[in-house]
Short mmCIF file of C-alpha atoms and ligand atoms in Angstrom, two decimals:
data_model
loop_
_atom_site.label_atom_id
_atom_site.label_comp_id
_atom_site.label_asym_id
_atom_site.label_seq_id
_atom_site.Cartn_x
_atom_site.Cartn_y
_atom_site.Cartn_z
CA UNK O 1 -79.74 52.57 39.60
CA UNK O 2 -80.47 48.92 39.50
CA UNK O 3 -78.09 46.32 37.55
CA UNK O 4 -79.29 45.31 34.52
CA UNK O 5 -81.11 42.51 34.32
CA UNK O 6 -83.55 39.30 32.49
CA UNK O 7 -87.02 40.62 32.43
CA UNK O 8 -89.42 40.04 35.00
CA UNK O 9 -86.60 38.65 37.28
CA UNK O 10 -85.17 40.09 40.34
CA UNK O 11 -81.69 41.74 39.93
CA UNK O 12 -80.66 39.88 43.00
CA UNK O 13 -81.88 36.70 43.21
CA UNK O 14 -82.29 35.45 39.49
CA UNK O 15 -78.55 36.18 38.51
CA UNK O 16 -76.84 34.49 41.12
CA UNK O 17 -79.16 31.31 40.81
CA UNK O 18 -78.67 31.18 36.55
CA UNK O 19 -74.76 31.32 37.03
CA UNK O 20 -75.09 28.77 39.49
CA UNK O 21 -76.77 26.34 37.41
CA UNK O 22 -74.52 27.24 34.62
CA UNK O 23 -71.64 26.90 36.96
CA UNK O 24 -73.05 23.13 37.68
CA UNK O 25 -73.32 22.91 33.89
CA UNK O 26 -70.03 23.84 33.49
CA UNK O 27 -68.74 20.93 36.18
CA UNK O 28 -70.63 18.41 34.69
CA UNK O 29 -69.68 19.26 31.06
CA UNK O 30 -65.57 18.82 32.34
CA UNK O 31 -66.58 16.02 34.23
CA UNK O 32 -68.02 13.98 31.57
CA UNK O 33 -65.18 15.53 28.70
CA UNK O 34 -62.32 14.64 31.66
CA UNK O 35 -64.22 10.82 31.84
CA UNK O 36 -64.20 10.58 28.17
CA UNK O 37 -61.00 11.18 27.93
CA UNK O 38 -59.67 9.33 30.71
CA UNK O 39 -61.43 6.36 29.25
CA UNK O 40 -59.80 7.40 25.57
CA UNK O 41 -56.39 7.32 26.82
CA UNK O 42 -56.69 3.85 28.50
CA UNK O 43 -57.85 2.22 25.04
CA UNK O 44 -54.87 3.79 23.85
CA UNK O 45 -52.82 2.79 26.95
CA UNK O 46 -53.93 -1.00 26.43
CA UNK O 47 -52.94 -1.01 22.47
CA UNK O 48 -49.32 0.01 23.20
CA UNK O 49 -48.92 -2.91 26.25
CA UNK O 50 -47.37 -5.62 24.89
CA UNK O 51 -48.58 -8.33 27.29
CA UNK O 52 -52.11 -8.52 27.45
CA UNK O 53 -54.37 -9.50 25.37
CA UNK O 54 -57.30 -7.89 25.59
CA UNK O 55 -60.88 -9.34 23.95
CA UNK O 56 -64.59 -8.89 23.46
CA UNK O 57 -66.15 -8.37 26.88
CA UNK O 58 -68.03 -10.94 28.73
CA UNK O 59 -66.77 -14.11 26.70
CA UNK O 60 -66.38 -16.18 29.66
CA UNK O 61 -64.86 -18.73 27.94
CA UNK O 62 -61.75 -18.61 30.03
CA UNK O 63 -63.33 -21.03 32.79
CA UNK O 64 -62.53 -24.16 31.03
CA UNK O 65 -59.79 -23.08 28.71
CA UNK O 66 -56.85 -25.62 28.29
CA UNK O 67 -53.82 -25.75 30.98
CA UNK O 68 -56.12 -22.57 33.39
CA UNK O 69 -55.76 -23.12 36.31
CA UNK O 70 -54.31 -26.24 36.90
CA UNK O 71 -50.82 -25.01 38.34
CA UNK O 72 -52.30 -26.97 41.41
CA UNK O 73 -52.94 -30.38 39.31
CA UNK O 74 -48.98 -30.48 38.25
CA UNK O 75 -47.01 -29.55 35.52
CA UNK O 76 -48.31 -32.15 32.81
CA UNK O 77 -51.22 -30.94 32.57
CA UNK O 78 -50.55 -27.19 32.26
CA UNK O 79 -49.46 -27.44 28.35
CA UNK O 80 -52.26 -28.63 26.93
CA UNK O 81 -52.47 -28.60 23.31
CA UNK O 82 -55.32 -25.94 22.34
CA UNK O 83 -58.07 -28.38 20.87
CA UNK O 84 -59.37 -25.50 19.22
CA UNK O 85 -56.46 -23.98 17.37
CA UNK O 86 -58.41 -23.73 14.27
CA UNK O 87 -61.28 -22.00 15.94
CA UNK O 88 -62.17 -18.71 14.31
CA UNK O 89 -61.91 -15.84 16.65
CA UNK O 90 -64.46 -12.82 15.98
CA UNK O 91 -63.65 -10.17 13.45
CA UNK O 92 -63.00 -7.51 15.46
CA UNK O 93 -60.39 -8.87 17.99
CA UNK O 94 -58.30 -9.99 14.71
CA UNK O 95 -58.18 -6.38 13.63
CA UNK O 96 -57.19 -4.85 16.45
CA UNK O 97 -54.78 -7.31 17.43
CA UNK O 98 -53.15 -6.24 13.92
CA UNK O 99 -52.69 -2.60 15.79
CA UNK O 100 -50.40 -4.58 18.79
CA UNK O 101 -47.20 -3.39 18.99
CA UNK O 102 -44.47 -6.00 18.99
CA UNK O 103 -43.90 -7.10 22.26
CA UNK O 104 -40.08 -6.56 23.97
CA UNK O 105 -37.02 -7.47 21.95
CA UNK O 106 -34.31 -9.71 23.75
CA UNK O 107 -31.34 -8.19 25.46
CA UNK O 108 -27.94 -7.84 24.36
CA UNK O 109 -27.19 -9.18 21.06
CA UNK O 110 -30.42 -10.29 21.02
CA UNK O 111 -32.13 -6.90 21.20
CA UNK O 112 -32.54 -6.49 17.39
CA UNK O 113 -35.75 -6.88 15.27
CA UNK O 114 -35.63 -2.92 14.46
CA UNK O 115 -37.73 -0.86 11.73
CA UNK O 116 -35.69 -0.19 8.67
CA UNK O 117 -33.87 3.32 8.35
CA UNK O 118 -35.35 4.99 5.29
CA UNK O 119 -31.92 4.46 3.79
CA UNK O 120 -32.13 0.85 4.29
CA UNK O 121 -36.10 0.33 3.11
CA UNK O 122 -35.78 -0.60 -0.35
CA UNK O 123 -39.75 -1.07 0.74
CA UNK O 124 -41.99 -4.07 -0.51
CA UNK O 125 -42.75 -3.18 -3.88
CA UNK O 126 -46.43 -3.29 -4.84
CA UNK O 127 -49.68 -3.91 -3.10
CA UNK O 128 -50.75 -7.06 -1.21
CA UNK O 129 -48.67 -7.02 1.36
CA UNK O 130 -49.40 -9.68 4.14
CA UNK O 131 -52.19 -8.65 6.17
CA UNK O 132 -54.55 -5.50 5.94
CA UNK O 133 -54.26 -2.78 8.49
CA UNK O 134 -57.64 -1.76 9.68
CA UNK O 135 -58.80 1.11 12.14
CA UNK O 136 -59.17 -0.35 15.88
CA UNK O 137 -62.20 -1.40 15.89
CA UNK O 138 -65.33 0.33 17.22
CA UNK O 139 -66.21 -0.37 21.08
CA UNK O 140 -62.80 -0.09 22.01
CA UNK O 141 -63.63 0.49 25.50
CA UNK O 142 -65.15 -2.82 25.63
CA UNK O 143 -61.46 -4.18 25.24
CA UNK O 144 -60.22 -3.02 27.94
CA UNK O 145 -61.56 -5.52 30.26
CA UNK O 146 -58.33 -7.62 30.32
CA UNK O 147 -59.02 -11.09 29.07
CA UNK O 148 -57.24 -14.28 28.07
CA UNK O 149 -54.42 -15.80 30.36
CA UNK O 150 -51.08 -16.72 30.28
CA UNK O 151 -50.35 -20.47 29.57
CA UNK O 152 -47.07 -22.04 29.47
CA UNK O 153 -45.68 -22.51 25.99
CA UNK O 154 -47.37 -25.41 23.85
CA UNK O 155 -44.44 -24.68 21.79
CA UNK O 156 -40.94 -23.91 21.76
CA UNK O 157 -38.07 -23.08 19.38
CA UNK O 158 -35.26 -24.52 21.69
CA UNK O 159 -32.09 -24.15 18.62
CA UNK O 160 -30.16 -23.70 17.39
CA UNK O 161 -27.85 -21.35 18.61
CA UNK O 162 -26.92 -18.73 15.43
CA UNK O 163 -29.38 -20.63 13.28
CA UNK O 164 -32.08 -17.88 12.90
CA UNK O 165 -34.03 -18.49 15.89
CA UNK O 166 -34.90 -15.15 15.58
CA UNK O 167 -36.00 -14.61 12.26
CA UNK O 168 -38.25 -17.67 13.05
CA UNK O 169 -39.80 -16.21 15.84
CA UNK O 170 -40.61 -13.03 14.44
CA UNK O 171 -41.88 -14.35 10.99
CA UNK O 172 -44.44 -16.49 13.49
CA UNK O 173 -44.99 -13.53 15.48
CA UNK O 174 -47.43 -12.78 12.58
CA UNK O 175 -49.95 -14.92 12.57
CA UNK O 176 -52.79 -13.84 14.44
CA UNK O 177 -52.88 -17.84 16.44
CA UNK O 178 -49.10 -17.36 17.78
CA UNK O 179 -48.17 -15.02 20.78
CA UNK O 180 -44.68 -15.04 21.92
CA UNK O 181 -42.67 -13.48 24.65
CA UNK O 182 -39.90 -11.47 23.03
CA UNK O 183 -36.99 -11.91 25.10
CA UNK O 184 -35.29 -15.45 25.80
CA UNK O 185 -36.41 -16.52 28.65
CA UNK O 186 -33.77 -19.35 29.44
CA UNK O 187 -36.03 -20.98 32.50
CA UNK O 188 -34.68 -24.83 31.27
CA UNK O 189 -31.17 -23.59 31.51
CA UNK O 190 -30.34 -21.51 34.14
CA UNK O 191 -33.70 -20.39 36.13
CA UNK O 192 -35.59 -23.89 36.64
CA UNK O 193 -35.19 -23.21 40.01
CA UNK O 194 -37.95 -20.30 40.06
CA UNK O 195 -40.54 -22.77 39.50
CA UNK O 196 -42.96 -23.00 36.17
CA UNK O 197 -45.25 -20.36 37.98
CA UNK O 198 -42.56 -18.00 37.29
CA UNK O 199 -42.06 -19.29 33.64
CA UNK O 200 -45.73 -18.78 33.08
CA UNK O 201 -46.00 -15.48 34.83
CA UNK O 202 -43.26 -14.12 31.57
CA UNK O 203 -45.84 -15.37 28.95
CA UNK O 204 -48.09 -13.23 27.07
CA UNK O 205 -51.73 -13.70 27.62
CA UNK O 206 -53.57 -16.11 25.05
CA UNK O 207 -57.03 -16.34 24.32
CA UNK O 208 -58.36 -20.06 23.75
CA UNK O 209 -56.87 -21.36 20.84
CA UNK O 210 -53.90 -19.05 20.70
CA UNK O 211 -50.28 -20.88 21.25
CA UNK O 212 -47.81 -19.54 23.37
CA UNK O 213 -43.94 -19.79 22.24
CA UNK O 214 -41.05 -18.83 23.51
CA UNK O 215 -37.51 -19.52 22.23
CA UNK O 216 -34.44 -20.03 23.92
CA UNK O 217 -31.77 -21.64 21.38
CA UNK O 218 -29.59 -22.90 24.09
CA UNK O 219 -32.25 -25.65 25.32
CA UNK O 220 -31.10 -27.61 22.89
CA UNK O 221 -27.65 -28.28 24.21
CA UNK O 222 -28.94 -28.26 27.64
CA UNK O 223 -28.89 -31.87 29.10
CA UNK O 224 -31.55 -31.43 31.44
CA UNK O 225 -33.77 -29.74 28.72
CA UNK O 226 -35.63 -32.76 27.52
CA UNK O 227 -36.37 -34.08 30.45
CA UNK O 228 -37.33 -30.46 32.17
CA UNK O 229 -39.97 -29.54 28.90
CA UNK O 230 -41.03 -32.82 29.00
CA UNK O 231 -42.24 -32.59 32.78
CA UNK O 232 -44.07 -29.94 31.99
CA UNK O 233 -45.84 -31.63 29.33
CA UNK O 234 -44.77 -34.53 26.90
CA UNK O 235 -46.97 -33.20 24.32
CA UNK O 236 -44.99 -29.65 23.69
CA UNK O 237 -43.52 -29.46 20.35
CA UNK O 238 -40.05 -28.18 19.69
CA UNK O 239 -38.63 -26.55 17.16
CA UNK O 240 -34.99 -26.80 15.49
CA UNK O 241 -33.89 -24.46 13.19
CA UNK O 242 -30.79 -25.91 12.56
CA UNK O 243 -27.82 -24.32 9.92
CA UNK O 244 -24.26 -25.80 8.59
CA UNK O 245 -22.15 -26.33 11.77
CA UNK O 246 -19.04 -25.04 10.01
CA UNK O 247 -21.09 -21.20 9.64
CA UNK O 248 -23.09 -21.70 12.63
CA UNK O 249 -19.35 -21.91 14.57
CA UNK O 250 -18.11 -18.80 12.61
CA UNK O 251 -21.74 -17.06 13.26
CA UNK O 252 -20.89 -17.68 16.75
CA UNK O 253 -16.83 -16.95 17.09
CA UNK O 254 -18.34 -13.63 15.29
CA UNK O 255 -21.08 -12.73 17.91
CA UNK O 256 -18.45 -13.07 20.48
CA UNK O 257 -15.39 -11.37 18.50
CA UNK O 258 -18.19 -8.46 18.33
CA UNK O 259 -18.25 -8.22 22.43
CA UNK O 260 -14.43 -9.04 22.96
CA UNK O 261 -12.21 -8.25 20.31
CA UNK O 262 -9.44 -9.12 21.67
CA UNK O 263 -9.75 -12.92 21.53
CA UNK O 264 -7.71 -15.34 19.34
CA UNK O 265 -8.76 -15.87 15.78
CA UNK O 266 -11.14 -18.24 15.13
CA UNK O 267 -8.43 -20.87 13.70
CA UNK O 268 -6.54 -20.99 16.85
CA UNK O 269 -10.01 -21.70 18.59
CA UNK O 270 -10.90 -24.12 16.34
CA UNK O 271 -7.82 -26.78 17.28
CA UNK O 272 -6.44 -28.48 20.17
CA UNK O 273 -3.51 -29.30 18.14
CA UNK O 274 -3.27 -27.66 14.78
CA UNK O 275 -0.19 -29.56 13.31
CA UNK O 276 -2.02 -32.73 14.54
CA UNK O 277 -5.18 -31.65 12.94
CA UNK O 278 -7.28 -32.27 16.25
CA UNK O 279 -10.41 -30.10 16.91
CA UNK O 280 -11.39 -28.77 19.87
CA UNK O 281 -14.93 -29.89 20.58
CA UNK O 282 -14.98 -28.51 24.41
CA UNK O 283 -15.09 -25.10 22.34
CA UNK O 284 -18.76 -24.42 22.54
CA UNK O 285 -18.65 -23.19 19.09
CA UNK O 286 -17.95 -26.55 17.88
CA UNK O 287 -19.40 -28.42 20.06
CA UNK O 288 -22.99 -26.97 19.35
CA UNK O 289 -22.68 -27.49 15.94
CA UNK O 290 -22.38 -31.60 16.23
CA UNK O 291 -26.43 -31.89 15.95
CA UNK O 292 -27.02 -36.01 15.91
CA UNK O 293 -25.15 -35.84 19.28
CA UNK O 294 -27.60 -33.86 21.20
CA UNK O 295 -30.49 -34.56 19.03
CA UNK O 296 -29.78 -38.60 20.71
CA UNK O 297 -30.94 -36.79 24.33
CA UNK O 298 -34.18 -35.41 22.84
CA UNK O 299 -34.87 -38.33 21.76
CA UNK O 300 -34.85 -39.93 24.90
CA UNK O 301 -37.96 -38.11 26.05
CA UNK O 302 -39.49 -37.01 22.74
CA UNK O 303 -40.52 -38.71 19.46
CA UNK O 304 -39.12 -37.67 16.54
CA UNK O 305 -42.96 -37.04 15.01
CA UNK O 306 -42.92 -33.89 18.22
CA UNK O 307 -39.59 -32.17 16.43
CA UNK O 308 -39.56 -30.13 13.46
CA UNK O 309 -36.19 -29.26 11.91
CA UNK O 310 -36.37 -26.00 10.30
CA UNK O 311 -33.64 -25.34 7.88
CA UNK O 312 -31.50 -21.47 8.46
CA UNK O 313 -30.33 -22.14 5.10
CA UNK O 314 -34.05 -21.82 3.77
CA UNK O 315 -35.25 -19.58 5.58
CA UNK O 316 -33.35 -16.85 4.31
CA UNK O 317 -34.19 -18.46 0.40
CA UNK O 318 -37.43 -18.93 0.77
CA UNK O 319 -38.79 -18.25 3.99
CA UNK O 320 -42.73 -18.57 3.36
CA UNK O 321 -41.97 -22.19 2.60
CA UNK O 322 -40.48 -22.57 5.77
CA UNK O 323 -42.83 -20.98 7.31
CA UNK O 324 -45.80 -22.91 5.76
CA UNK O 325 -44.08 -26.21 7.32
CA UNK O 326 -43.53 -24.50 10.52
CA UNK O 327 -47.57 -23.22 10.30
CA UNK O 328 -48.39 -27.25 9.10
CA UNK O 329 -46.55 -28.52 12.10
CA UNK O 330 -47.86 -26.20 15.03
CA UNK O 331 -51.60 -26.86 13.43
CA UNK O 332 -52.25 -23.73 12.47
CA UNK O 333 -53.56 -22.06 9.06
CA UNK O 334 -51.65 -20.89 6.87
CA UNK O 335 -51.82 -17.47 6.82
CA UNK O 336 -48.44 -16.62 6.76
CA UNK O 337 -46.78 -16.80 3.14
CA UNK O 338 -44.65 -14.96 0.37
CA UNK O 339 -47.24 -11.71 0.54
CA UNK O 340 -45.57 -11.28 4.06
CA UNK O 341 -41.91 -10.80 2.93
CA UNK O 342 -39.51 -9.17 0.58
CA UNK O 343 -36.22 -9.00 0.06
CA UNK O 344 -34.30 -6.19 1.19
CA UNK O 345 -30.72 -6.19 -1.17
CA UNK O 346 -29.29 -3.66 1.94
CA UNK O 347 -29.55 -6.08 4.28
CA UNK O 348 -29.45 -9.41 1.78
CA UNK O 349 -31.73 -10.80 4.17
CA UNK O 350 -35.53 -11.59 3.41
CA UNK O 351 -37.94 -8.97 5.91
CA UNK O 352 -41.56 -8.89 6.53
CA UNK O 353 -43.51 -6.06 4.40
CA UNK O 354 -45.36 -5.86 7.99
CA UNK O 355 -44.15 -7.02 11.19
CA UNK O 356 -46.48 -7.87 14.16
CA UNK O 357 -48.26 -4.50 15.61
CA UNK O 358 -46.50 -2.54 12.89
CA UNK O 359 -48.06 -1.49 9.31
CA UNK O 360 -44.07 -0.39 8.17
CA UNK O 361 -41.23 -2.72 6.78
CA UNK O 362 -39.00 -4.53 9.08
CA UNK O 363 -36.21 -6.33 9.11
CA UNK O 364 -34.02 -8.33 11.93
CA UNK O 365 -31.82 -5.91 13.77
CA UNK O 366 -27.74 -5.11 12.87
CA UNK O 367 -26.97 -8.34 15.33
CA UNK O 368 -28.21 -10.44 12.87
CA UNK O 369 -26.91 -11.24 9.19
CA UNK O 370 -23.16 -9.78 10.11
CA UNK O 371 -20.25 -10.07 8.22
CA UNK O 372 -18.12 -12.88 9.20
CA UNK O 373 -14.31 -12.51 8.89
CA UNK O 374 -12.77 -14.55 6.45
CA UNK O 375 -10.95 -17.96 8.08
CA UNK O 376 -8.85 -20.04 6.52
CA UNK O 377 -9.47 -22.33 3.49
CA UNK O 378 -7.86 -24.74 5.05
CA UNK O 379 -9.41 -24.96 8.20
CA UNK O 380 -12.81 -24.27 7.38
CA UNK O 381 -12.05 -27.50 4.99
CA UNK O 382 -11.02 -29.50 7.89
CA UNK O 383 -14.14 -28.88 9.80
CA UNK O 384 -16.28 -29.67 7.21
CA UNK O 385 -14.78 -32.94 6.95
CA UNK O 386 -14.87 -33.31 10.68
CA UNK O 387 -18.91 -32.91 10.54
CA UNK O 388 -20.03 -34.98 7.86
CA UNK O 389 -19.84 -38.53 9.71
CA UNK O 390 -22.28 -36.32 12.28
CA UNK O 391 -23.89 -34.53 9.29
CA UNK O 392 -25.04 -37.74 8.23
CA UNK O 393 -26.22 -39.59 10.92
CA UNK O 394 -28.49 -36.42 11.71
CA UNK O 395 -29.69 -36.51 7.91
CA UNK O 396 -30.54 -40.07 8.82
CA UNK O 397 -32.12 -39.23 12.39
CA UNK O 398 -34.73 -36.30 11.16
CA UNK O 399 -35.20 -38.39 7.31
CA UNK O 400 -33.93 -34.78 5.76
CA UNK O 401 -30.53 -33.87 3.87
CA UNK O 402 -30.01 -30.25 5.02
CA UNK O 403 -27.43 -30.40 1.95
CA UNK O 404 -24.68 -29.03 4.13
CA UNK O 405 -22.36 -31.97 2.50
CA UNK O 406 -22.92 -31.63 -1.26
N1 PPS P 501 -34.36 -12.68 7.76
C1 PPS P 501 -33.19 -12.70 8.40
N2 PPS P 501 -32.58 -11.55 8.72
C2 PPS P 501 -31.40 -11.59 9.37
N3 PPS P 501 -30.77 -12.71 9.76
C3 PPS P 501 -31.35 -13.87 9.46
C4 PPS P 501 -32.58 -13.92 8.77
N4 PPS P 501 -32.90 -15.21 8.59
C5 PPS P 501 -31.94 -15.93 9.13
N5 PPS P 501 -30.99 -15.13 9.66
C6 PPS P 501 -29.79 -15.62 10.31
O1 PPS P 501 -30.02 -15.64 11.70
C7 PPS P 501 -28.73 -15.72 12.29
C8 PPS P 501 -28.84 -15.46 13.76
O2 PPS P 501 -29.45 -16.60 14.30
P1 PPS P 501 -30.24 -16.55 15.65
O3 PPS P 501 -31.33 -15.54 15.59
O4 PPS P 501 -30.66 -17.93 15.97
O5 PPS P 501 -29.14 -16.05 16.67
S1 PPS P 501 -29.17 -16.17 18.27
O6 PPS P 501 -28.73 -17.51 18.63
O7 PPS P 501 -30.51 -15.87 18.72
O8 PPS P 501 -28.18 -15.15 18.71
C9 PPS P 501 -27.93 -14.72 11.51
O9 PPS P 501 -26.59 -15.13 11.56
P2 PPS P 501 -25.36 -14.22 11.07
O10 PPS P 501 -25.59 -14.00 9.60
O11 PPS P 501 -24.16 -15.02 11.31
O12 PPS P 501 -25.43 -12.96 11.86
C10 PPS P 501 -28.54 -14.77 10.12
O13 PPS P 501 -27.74 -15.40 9.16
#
């Protein structure tokens, strides 16, 4: 009996030839499903690196951006100031750099800008917070073609140590105009010696009219710091967020007392020769904290116009005013301001409603806003007269009373 089969076809030849071409169906359905997805999980892929920036294919306009190139043509000329830092940058590449993850914390006791434990978010409060989250955009594959470069920083927050360096960075970190590498990467201190290639190699990509930061809060104590940045280019602004000495030192004796608990308290640190009253300004603790000192070495290769002074004090009372100066200085628009933070009673520290990348509450990490042991009356009285003459002169030197004497 023969096999069933399609009418008017032969049982032999028709059946194998139909399952063949359904076969090649088949192929080319998992093909193009396999390609689709392929292509679906790069798009993702590229939203969760932190490094590139990706744009809007075929710009070109990377050919004669600022500082491209130009490693060849020596250092001065590889900072260049973006001329176009207010230029608007299309719609869609806004959006979806809203959907960036932050890029890598710091190391060490620098790792922290974490997302709030639900125990801890005390959350926003109401609507408006900083900026809107939209969907990625549509034509998502045409982002993947990598674009932008990495430029050495026209910018840098080089202090102060235990200030809120940090906090500064990451509040920046918002604006859609700033890109910043995460981590510290200390190439005016201890790894000049790889070359600026190297230091440009760590940077985050920028599209024309983004600036690149970095910030490293022991530049400013580094001697060879001014001179260094200002090889690379004369025209890079630096940033100071400075904080009173006398809790800057304990912020410090308590970031170390956190890694080694076993060293001597913070009073015995503090003097060469207790009975005599003498401080110990070799200790590092102190010795950072004596501003007008180092600011003098800046100054040397910098004018006073190129620094901003941020204040910590402010920036945990009302740090969208900061931040406006900070946005004033750098040239940028403000976008930045009080819809972006709240304050989180947990932590007593302000946080951002949204952090860079993130559409959830954040604030800095445990490493930052610790309790400080108590120190003596006495001594903490003594070092705050030791500062003022130094207080002073740096009120005088940056025209601003930081109000750590009144
Ligand atoms: N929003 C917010 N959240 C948490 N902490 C804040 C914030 N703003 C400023 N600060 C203060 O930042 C201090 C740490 O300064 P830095 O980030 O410069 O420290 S470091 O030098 O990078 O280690 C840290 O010092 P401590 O309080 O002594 O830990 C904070 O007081």
């Amino acid at each position: 009996m023969a096999p069933p089969g399609r009418a008017g076809a032969h049982p032999t030849s028709a059946e194998p030839l139909s399952r063949s071409i359904f076969r090649k169906f088949l192929l080319m359905l998992c093909s193009l499903l396999t390609s689709l997805y392929v292509f679906y999980c790069l798009a993702e892929r590229c939203q969760t690196l932190s490094g590139p920036v990706v744009g809007l294919s075929g710009s070109g306009e990377e050919a004669g951006a600022p500082g491209r190139g130009v490693l060849a043509g020596g250092p001065r000329e590889l900072a260049a100031w973006p001329a176009a830092a207010q230029r608007k940058r299309p719609l869609q590449l806004q959006q979806w750099r809203r959907h960036r993850p932050p890029a890598p914390r710091d190391d060490g006791d620098e790792a922290a800008w974490e997302e709030e434990t639900p125990g801890l978010a005390l959350g926003p409060g109401g609507s408006g917070a900083g900026s809107s989250v939209a969907e990625p955009p549509p034509g998502t594959l045409a982002l993947l073609l990598d674009e932008g470069s990495k430029q050495l920083p026209q910018a840098i927050i080089i202090g102060v140590k235990k200030g809120g360096t940090r906090a500064l960075l990451e509040f920046l970190r918002v604006h859609p105009d700033v890109r910043a590498v995460g981590a510290e990467p200390h190439f005016f201190d201890r790894s000049y010696h790889k070359g600026l290639a190297w230091y440009r190699d760590l940077m985050p990509r920028t599209l024309e009219g983004q600036i690149t930061m970095e910030k490293t809060p022991s530049y400013f104590v580094t001697r060879e710091a001014p001179a260094r940045i200002s090889a690379m280019s004369k025209d890079t602004k630096l940033i100071v967020v400075v904080r009173d000495p006398v809790t800057r030192a304990i912020s410090d004796y308590t970031q170390t007392l956190s890694k080694r608990p076993d060293i001597p308290t913070f009073e015995s640190l503090t003097f060469k020769n207790r009975s005599a009253g003498l401080i110990d300004t070799s200790w590092s603790a102190i010795q950072i904290g004596i501003y007008a000192k180092h600011l003098e070495h800046w100054l040397r290769h910098f004018p006073i116009g190129q620094m901003l002074f941020v204040s910590g004090e402010r920036l945990i009372s009302d740090p969208a005013g900061e931040l406006g100066r900070v946005q004033d200085f750098l040239g940028l628009k403000r976008i930045i301001t009080d819809k972006h933070f709240y304050f989180n009673k947990t932590k007593g520290f302000p946080c951002l409603k949204k952090a860079e990348g993130s559409s959830k509450p954040h604030c800095l990490g445990k490493t930052k806003g610790r309790t400080h042991p108590d120190i003596d009356r006495e001594v903490v009285r003594r070092l705050r007269e030791f500062y003022r003459p130094f207080n002073l002169k740096f009120y005088q030197m940056t025209g601003h009373d930081f109000g750590w004497d009144g």
